[in-house]
Amino acid sequence: MLLTYLGHAGFMLEAGGATVLIDPWVTGNPVATTTADALHADTILLSHAHNDHGIDDALAISKRTGATIITTFELGEWLATQGVTTVPANPGGTVPFNGGSVKFTPAWHSSSYDTGAGTVVAAGIAAGLVIRFGGLKIYHTGDTALFRDMEFVGEEQIDLMCVCIGDHFTMGPVDATRAVGFVHPKTVIPMHYNTFPPIVQDGDAFKERVEAAVQGVRCYPLKPGQTHRFGE
Ligand code: NI
Ligand code: MN
């Protein structure tokens, strides 16, 4: 499976001719290396409605390519009114898609949509994602605080964990390291940092910290635009 880091909490996964985008925020993202016009997908997964997770880009990509957007219930219901194909779901539920499946998990975070006209609309709850794709099980934490029930996700034998480390809006590096200890994946990719000033962190320092604290884990701090092969 090929994984490309889009910057912030955004990823592109490619395997077996299928493409999945996760939280694909590129328009207005100061660290983005691509544009929404250049992205295509069969499936788009959104963890919550905050504008830094690519709701507007997901809409544009879905309208252009026909990609199905799978997300939390209220956000999915609203997206359906915008003329795209959506599958609204909720934590605990698994949704199949072309080449894999996603199960939504709890995340301690809010979920609202800023219309850009001074109106912030509540949009249900935020979630994490447990994704089966390309022969791997991937846990994208979404935006979240640390919570011990991440251990339940760890019981599912996670290959790859995408963990937020930016602090301020989510876990910082210390709590993220504890989260990795709860989940005990084979590999970790830090995310949701170095996009704007309140969430500046040192990815290499996180790698050192987490590899020292959690036995056997390998950490890959990817640069936006960088692609890495995981699994087959
Ligand atoms: Ni958020
Ligand atoms: Mn965010």
Coordinates of N, CA, C and O in Angstrom, one line a residue, residues 1-5 12 14 160 187 189 218 220 222 225-231:
M1 N 0.8 -1.2 0.0 CA 0.0 0.0 0.0 C 0.9 1.3 0.0 O 1.8 1.4 0.8
L2 N 0.5 2.2 -0.9 CA 1.2 3.5 -0.9 C 0.5 4.5 -0.1 O -0.7 4.7 -0.3
L3 N 1.2 5.2 0.8 CA 0.6 6.2 1.6 C 1.3 7.5 1.3 O 2.5 7.6 1.4
T4 N 0.5 8.5 0.9 CA 1.0 9.9 0.7 C 0.5 10.8 1.8 O -0.7 10.9 2.0
Y5 N 1.4 11.5 2.4 CA 1.0 12.5 3.4 C 0.6 13.8 2.7 O 1.4 14.4 2.0
M12 N -3.4 10.2 1.5 CA -4.0 9.4 0.3 C -3.4 8.0 0.4 O -2.2 7.8 0.6
E14 N -3.3 4.2 -1.5 CA -3.5 3.6 -2.8 C -3.1 2.1 -2.8 O -2.0 1.8 -2.3
L160 N -0.7 0.4 11.5 CA -0.2 1.7 11.2 C -1.2 2.7 12.0 O -2.4 2.6 11.8
T187 N 3.7 0.6 13.3 CA 4.3 1.9 12.9 C 3.4 3.1 13.2 O 2.2 2.9 13.3
I189 N 2.7 7.3 12.3 CA 3.0 8.6 11.6 C 2.4 9.7 12.3 O 1.2 9.7 12.6
R218 N 8.0 1.7 15.2 CA 8.8 2.5 14.2 C 7.9 3.7 13.9 O 6.8 3.6 13.6
Y220 N 7.5 7.2 11.5 CA 7.9 7.9 10.3 C 7.3 9.3 10.2 O 6.2 9.4 9.8
L222 N 6.6 12.1 8.2 CA 6.6 12.3 6.8 C 6.5 13.8 6.5 O 5.8 14.5 7.2
G225 N 3.5 15.8 1.0 CA 3.8 15.4 -0.3 C 4.6 14.1 -0.4 O 4.8 13.6 -1.5
Q226 N 5.2 13.7 0.7 CA 6.0 12.5 0.7 C 5.1 11.2 0.7 O 4.1 11.1 1.3
T227 N 5.6 10.2 -0.1 CA 5.0 8.9 -0.2 C 5.8 7.9 0.4 O 7.0 7.9 0.2
H228 N 5.2 6.9 1.1 CA 5.9 5.8 1.7 C 5.1 4.5 1.5 O 3.9 4.6 1.5
R229 N 5.8 3.4 1.2 CA 5.2 2.2 1.0 C 5.1 1.4 2.3 O 6.1 1.3 3.0
F230 N 3.9 1.0 2.7 CA 3.7 0.2 3.9 C 3.2 -1.2 3.5 O 2.3 -1.2 2.6
G231 N 3.6 -2.3 4.2 CA 3.1 -3.6 3.9 C 3.5 -4.0 2.5 O 4.6 -3.7 2.1

